[in-house]
PDB file of C-alpha atoms in Angstrom:
ATOM      1  CA  ALA A   1      96.280 -97.423 -27.167  1.00  0.00           C
ATOM      2  CA  ALA A   2      94.068 -96.246 -30.154  1.00  0.00           C
ATOM      3  CA  ALA A   3      96.687 -95.377 -32.136  1.00  0.00           C
ATOM      4  CA  ALA A   4      98.910 -98.189 -31.225  1.00  0.00           C
ATOM      5  CA  ARG A   5      96.647-100.605 -32.599  1.00  0.00           C
ATOM      6  CA  CYS A   6      95.802 -98.456 -35.948  1.00  0.00           C
ATOM      7  CA  LEU A   7      99.179 -98.881 -36.386  1.00  0.00           C
ATOM      8  CA  GLY A   8      99.389-102.891 -36.193  1.00  0.00           C
ATOM      9  CA  MET A   9     100.889-103.345 -32.425  1.00  0.00           C
ATOM     10  CA  PRO A  10      99.344-106.313 -30.777  1.00  0.00           C
ATOM     11  CA  VAL A  11      96.708-105.749 -27.799  1.00  0.00           C
ATOM     12  CA  ALA A  12      99.678-107.313 -25.555  1.00  0.00           C
ATOM     13  CA  ASP A  13     102.248-105.077 -26.514  1.00  0.00           C
ATOM     14  CA  VAL A  14     100.159-102.298 -25.946  1.00  0.00           C
ATOM     15  CA  ALA A  15      98.640-103.472 -22.567  1.00  0.00           C
ATOM     16  CA  GLU A  16     102.539-103.571 -21.515  1.00  0.00           C
ATOM     17  CA  GLY A  17     103.480-100.097 -22.743  1.00  0.00           C
ATOM     18  CA  LEU A  18     100.493 -98.572 -20.879  1.00  0.00           C
ATOM     19  CA  SER A  19     100.915-101.012 -17.858  1.00  0.00           C
ATOM     20  CA  ALA A  20     104.950 -99.600 -18.049  1.00  0.00           C
ATOM     21  CA  ALA A  21     103.824 -95.726 -18.249  1.00  0.00           C
ATOM     22  CA  GLU A  22     104.032 -93.396 -15.607  1.00  0.00           C
ATOM     23  CA  PRO A  23     102.723 -89.881 -14.906  1.00  0.00           C
ATOM     24  CA  ALA A  24     105.019 -87.025 -16.441  1.00  0.00           C
ATOM     25  CA  SER A  25     104.560 -84.835 -13.723  1.00  0.00           C
ATOM     26  CA  ARG A  26     103.236 -84.995  -9.969  1.00  0.00           C
ATOM     27  CA  TRP A  27      99.878 -84.419  -9.155  1.00  0.00           C
ATOM     28  CA  ARG A  28      97.847 -85.808 -12.148  1.00  0.00           C
ATOM     29  CA  MET A  29      95.208 -88.526 -11.377  1.00  0.00           C
ATOM     30  CA  GLU A  30      97.912 -90.381  -8.942  1.00  0.00           C
ATOM     31  CA  VAL A  31      96.089 -92.891  -7.460  1.00  0.00           C
ATOM     32  CA  THR A  32      96.980 -94.238  -3.526  1.00  0.00           C
ATOM     33  CA  GLU A  33      95.177 -96.417  -1.534  1.00  0.00           C
ATOM     34  CA  ARG A  34      95.698 -95.950   2.182  1.00  0.00           C
ATOM     35  CA  PRO A  35      96.192 -98.865   4.314  1.00  0.00           C
ATOM     36  CA  ASP A  36      93.116 -98.341   5.549  1.00  0.00           C
ATOM     37  CA  GLY A  37      91.530 -98.643   2.205  1.00  0.00           C
ATOM     38  CA  VAL A  38      90.222 -95.205   1.519  1.00  0.00           C
ATOM     39  CA  THR A  39      91.572 -94.831  -2.062  1.00  0.00           C
ATOM     40  CA  VAL A  40      93.112 -90.986  -2.479  1.00  0.00           C
ATOM     41  CA  VAL A  41      92.940 -89.422  -6.323  1.00  0.00           C
ATOM     42  CA  ASN A  42      95.299 -86.441  -5.955  1.00  0.00           C
ATOM     43  CA  ASP A  43      95.018 -84.389  -9.462  1.00  0.00           C
ATOM     44  CA  ALA A  44      95.556 -81.416  -7.799  1.00  0.00           C
ATOM     45  CA  TYR A  45      98.207 -80.144 -10.716  1.00  0.00           C
ATOM     46  CA  ASN A  46      95.612 -78.135 -12.618  1.00  0.00           C
ATOM     47  CA  ALA A  47      91.552 -78.025 -13.259  1.00  0.00           C
ATOM     48  CA  ASN A  48      89.480 -76.846 -15.866  1.00  0.00           C
ATOM     49  CA  PRO A  49      86.062 -77.700 -16.331  1.00  0.00           C
ATOM     50  CA  GLU A  50      86.367 -80.374 -18.933  1.00  0.00           C
ATOM     51  CA  SER A  51      89.670 -82.152 -16.116  1.00  0.00           C
ATOM     52  CA  VAL A  52      86.929 -81.751 -13.698  1.00  0.00           C
ATOM     53  CA  ARG A  53      84.193 -83.340 -15.250  1.00  0.00           C
ATOM     54  CA  ALA A  54      86.902 -86.101 -16.690  1.00  0.00           C
ATOM     55  CA  ALA A  55      87.927 -86.688 -12.886  1.00  0.00           C
ATOM     56  CA  LEU A  56      84.878 -86.840 -11.243  1.00  0.00           C
ATOM     57  CA  ASP A  57      83.419 -89.300 -13.889  1.00  0.00           C
ATOM     58  CA  THR A  58      86.810 -91.748 -13.092  1.00  0.00           C
ATOM     59  CA  VAL A  59      86.577 -91.519  -9.166  1.00  0.00           C
ATOM     60  CA  ILE A  60      82.739 -92.313  -9.445  1.00  0.00           C
ATOM     61  CA  HIS A  61      83.653 -95.025 -11.373  1.00  0.00           C
ATOM     62  CA  MET A  62      86.122 -96.478  -8.861  1.00  0.00           C
ATOM     63  CA  ALA A  63      83.804 -95.974  -6.482  1.00  0.00           C
ATOM     64  CA  ARG A  64      81.620 -98.602  -7.607  1.00  0.00           C
ATOM     65  CA  ARG A  65      81.527-100.530  -4.593  1.00  0.00           C
ATOM     66  CA  GLY A  66      81.887 -97.663  -1.743  1.00  0.00           C
ATOM     67  CA  ARG A  67      81.155 -93.814  -1.871  1.00  0.00           C
ATOM     68  CA  ALA A  68      82.997 -91.442  -3.711  1.00  0.00           C
ATOM     69  CA  PHE A  69      83.883 -88.171  -2.635  1.00  0.00           C
ATOM     70  CA  ALA A  70      85.552 -85.174  -4.225  1.00  0.00           C
ATOM     71  CA  VAL A  71      87.328 -81.761  -2.564  1.00  0.00           C
ATOM     72  CA  LEU A  72      86.876 -79.281  -5.589  1.00  0.00           C
ATOM     73  CA  GLY A  73      89.423 -76.045  -5.632  1.00  0.00           C
ATOM     74  CA  GLY A  74      88.518 -73.077  -7.621  1.00  0.00           C
ATOM     75  CA  MET A  75      89.350 -73.417 -11.317  1.00  0.00           C
ATOM     76  CA  ALA A  76      91.315 -70.542 -12.020  1.00  0.00           C
ATOM     77  CA  GLU A  77      91.873 -67.704 -15.033  1.00  0.00           C
ATOM     78  CA  LEU A  78      88.040 -68.545 -16.453  1.00  0.00           C
ATOM     79  CA  GLY A  79      87.107 -64.855 -16.299  1.00  0.00           C
ATOM     80  CA  ALA A  80      83.949 -63.596 -16.071  1.00  0.00           C
ATOM     81  CA  SER A  81      82.591 -67.053 -16.486  1.00  0.00           C
ATOM     82  CA  THR A  82      84.320 -67.799 -12.972  1.00  0.00           C
ATOM     83  CA  VAL A  83      80.836 -68.029 -11.041  1.00  0.00           C
ATOM     84  CA  GLU A  84      78.688 -69.940 -13.813  1.00  0.00           C
ATOM     85  CA  GLU A  85      81.559 -72.547 -14.200  1.00  0.00           C
ATOM     86  CA  HIS A  86      81.950 -73.330 -10.702  1.00  0.00           C
ATOM     87  CA  GLU A  87      78.463 -73.430 -10.693  1.00  0.00           C
ATOM     88  CA  LYS A  88      78.110 -75.977 -13.220  1.00  0.00           C
ATOM     89  CA  ILE A  89      80.885 -77.942 -12.060  1.00  0.00           C
ATOM     90  CA  GLY A  90      78.676 -78.172  -8.078  1.00  0.00           C
ATOM     91  CA  ALA A  91      75.953 -79.493 -10.806  1.00  0.00           C
ATOM     92  CA  TYR A  92      77.460 -81.799 -12.276  1.00  0.00           C
ATOM     93  CA  ALA A  93      78.944 -83.360  -8.783  1.00  0.00           C
ATOM     94  CA  ALA A  94      76.219 -83.987  -7.565  1.00  0.00           C
ATOM     95  CA  ARG A  95      74.474 -85.136 -10.603  1.00  0.00           C
ATOM     96  CA  GLY A  96      77.357 -87.699 -10.601  1.00  0.00           C
ATOM     97  CA  GLY A  97      76.181 -89.177  -7.090  1.00  0.00           C
ATOM     98  CA  LEU A  98      78.538 -87.663  -4.274  1.00  0.00           C
ATOM     99  CA  ALA A  99      78.186 -89.112  -0.607  1.00  0.00           C
ATOM    100  CA  GLY A 100      80.181 -85.883   0.053  1.00  0.00           C
ATOM    101  CA  LEU A 101      81.745 -82.694  -1.597  1.00  0.00           C
ATOM    102  CA  VAL A 102      84.261 -80.262   0.112  1.00  0.00           C
ATOM    103  CA  ALA A 103      84.335 -76.915  -1.708  1.00  0.00           C
ATOM    104  CA  VAL A 104      87.196 -75.064  -0.958  1.00  0.00           C
ATOM    105  CA  GLY A 105      88.307 -71.023  -0.797  1.00  0.00           C
ATOM    106  CA  ASP A 106      86.582 -68.428  -2.773  1.00  0.00           C
ATOM    107  CA  THR A 107      84.807 -70.548  -5.281  1.00  0.00           C
ATOM    108  CA  ALA A 108      83.251 -73.122  -2.941  1.00  0.00           C
ATOM    109  CA  GLU A 109      79.861 -70.736  -2.394  1.00  0.00           C
ATOM    110  CA  ALA A 110      79.411 -71.332  -6.507  1.00  0.00           C
ATOM    111  CA  VAL A 111      80.359 -74.998  -6.397  1.00  0.00           C
ATOM    112  CA  LEU A 112      77.320 -75.770  -3.544  1.00  0.00           C
ATOM    113  CA  LYS A 113      75.215 -73.506  -5.078  1.00  0.00           C
ATOM    114  CA  GLY A 114      75.235 -75.638  -8.467  1.00  0.00           C
ATOM    115  CA  ALA A 115      75.580 -78.951  -5.986  1.00  0.00           C
ATOM    116  CA  GLY A 116      72.208 -77.819  -4.217  1.00  0.00           C
ATOM    117  CA  GLN A 117      70.228 -76.780  -7.644  1.00  0.00           C
ATOM    118  CA  VAL A 118      70.452 -81.286  -7.929  1.00  0.00           C
ATOM    119  CA  GLY A 119      66.858 -81.919  -6.381  1.00  0.00           C
ATOM    120  CA  THR A 120      67.995 -85.642  -6.403  1.00  0.00           C
ATOM    121  CA  TRP A 121      71.244 -85.411  -4.929  1.00  0.00           C
ATOM    122  CA  THR A 122      71.485 -87.018  -1.532  1.00  0.00           C
ATOM    123  CA  GLY A 123      75.084 -86.229  -0.812  1.00  0.00           C
ATOM    124  CA  GLU A 124      76.351 -83.586   1.857  1.00  0.00           C
ATOM    125  CA  GLY A 125      77.662 -80.085   0.916  1.00  0.00           C
ATOM    126  CA  VAL A 126      80.758 -78.619   2.825  1.00  0.00           C
ATOM    127  CA  GLN A 127      81.974 -75.334   2.168  1.00  0.00           C
ATOM    128  CA  VAL A 128      85.459 -74.537   3.758  1.00  0.00           C
ATOM    129  CA  GLU A 129      87.887 -71.838   3.552  1.00  0.00           C
ATOM    130  CA  ASP A 130      91.505 -73.349   3.350  1.00  0.00           C
ATOM    131  CA  VAL A 131      93.514 -76.737   2.881  1.00  0.00           C
ATOM    132  CA  GLY A 132      93.154 -77.143   7.221  1.00  0.00           C
ATOM    133  CA  ALA A 133      89.542 -76.906   7.250  1.00  0.00           C
ATOM    134  CA  ALA A 134      89.496 -79.424   4.156  1.00  0.00           C
ATOM    135  CA  VAL A 135      91.510 -81.732   5.659  1.00  0.00           C
ATOM    136  CA  ALA A 136      89.821 -81.996   8.702  1.00  0.00           C
ATOM    137  CA  ALA A 137      86.634 -82.430   7.001  1.00  0.00           C
ATOM    138  CA  LEU A 138      87.358 -85.648   5.136  1.00  0.00           C
ATOM    139  CA  GLY A 139      88.980 -87.010   8.393  1.00  0.00           C
ATOM    140  CA  GLU A 140      85.130 -86.858  10.440  1.00  0.00           C
ATOM    141  CA  ARG A 141      83.672 -88.268   6.893  1.00  0.00           C
ATOM    142  CA  LEU A 142      86.130 -91.103   4.824  1.00  0.00           C
ATOM    143  CA  ARG A 143      85.653 -94.439   5.643  1.00  0.00           C
ATOM    144  CA  PRO A 144      87.594 -97.865   4.194  1.00  0.00           C
ATOM    145  CA  GLY A 145      86.284 -98.750   0.483  1.00  0.00           C
ATOM    146  CA  ASP A 146      85.816 -94.683   0.056  1.00  0.00           C
ATOM    147  CA  VAL A 147      87.324 -93.214  -3.020  1.00  0.00           C
ATOM    148  CA  VAL A 148      88.264 -89.132  -2.500  1.00  0.00           C
ATOM    149  CA  LEU A 149      88.964 -87.297  -5.770  1.00  0.00           C
ATOM    150  CA  ILE A 150      91.483 -83.768  -4.773  1.00  0.00           C
ATOM    151  CA  LYS A 151      91.213 -81.298  -8.058  1.00  0.00           C
ATOM    152  CA  GLY A 152      91.742 -77.747  -8.349  1.00  0.00           C
ATOM    153  CA  SER A 153      94.196 -75.195 -10.026  1.00  0.00           C
ATOM    154  CA  ARG A 154      97.491 -74.974  -9.088  1.00  0.00           C
ATOM    155  CA  VAL A 155      96.768 -71.721  -6.807  1.00  0.00           C
ATOM    156  CA  ALA A 156      94.207 -73.704  -4.772  1.00  0.00           C
ATOM    157  CA  GLY A 157      97.597 -75.806  -3.505  1.00  0.00           C
ATOM    158  CA  LEU A 158      95.378 -78.419  -2.488  1.00  0.00           C
ATOM    159  CA  GLU A 159      98.040 -81.395  -3.226  1.00  0.00           C
ATOM    160  CA  ARG A 160      98.805 -80.336   0.474  1.00  0.00           C
ATOM    161  CA  VAL A 161      94.961 -82.028   0.893  1.00  0.00           C
ATOM    162  CA  ALA A 162      96.357 -84.823  -0.581  1.00  0.00           C
ATOM    163  CA  GLU A 163      99.625 -85.338   1.352  1.00  0.00           C
ATOM    164  CA  ALA A 164      97.554 -84.469   4.440  1.00  0.00           C
ATOM    165  CA  VAL A 165      95.031 -87.092   4.089  1.00  0.00           C
ATOM    166  CA  LEU A 166      97.650 -89.995   2.774  1.00  0.00           C
ATOM    167  CA  ALA A 167      99.266 -89.446   6.102  1.00  0.00           C
ATOM    168  CA  ALA A 168      95.934 -89.386   8.313  1.00  0.00           C
ATOM    169  CA  VAL A 169      95.693 -93.203   8.364  1.00  0.00           C
ATOM    170  CA  PRO A 170      93.996 -94.097  12.090  1.00  0.00           C
ATOM    171  CA  VAL A 171      96.272 -96.721  13.818  1.00  0.00           C
ATOM    172  CA  GLU A 172      94.206-100.172  14.469  1.00  0.00           C
ATOM    173  CA  GLY A 173      93.543-100.190  18.331  1.00  0.00           C
ATOM    174  CA  SER A 174      93.837 -96.276  19.123  1.00  0.00           C
ATOM    175  CA  ASP A 175      91.222 -94.168  19.802  1.00  0.00           C
ATOM    176  CA  ASP A 176      91.187 -92.466  16.449  1.00  0.00           C
ATOM    177  CA  ALA A 177      90.358 -96.163  14.637  1.00  0.00           C
TER     178      ALA A 177
END
């Protein structure tokens, strides 16, 4: 948009072009609202510290009137800084005011350790081993108006969390509603 404006394109044309834009690939900030009002942001294509911070900022902003949750899997290929970077991400998520943080897999302990170091955080941290446990944890917590980010490197396979959460809509009038 900035480049188009610098080249003299009218704002209306820039807005029209952006509104017609579609993602180049799946699982990159795909926003879907369930019929019950829960918004799922599937950003499970890839993850690095900068992209996780940006996605967290976005989801926290989206949840201005509701609660923000994040399901975070591991960020691959960080080498010797893996634990430290996951702790930093956990702290960043907690400082953002998430209502809930579900950390998945081998790096979950580091993420939650970082979140726990933020003394002002009043959210809930949950450590889970796999996709199924992440889905179950969200199912017990999400309610209409909530926004949930699902973010991790491809190796974590968290797109399956997004798919399951989107498919798990309680039917009004059932025992699950």
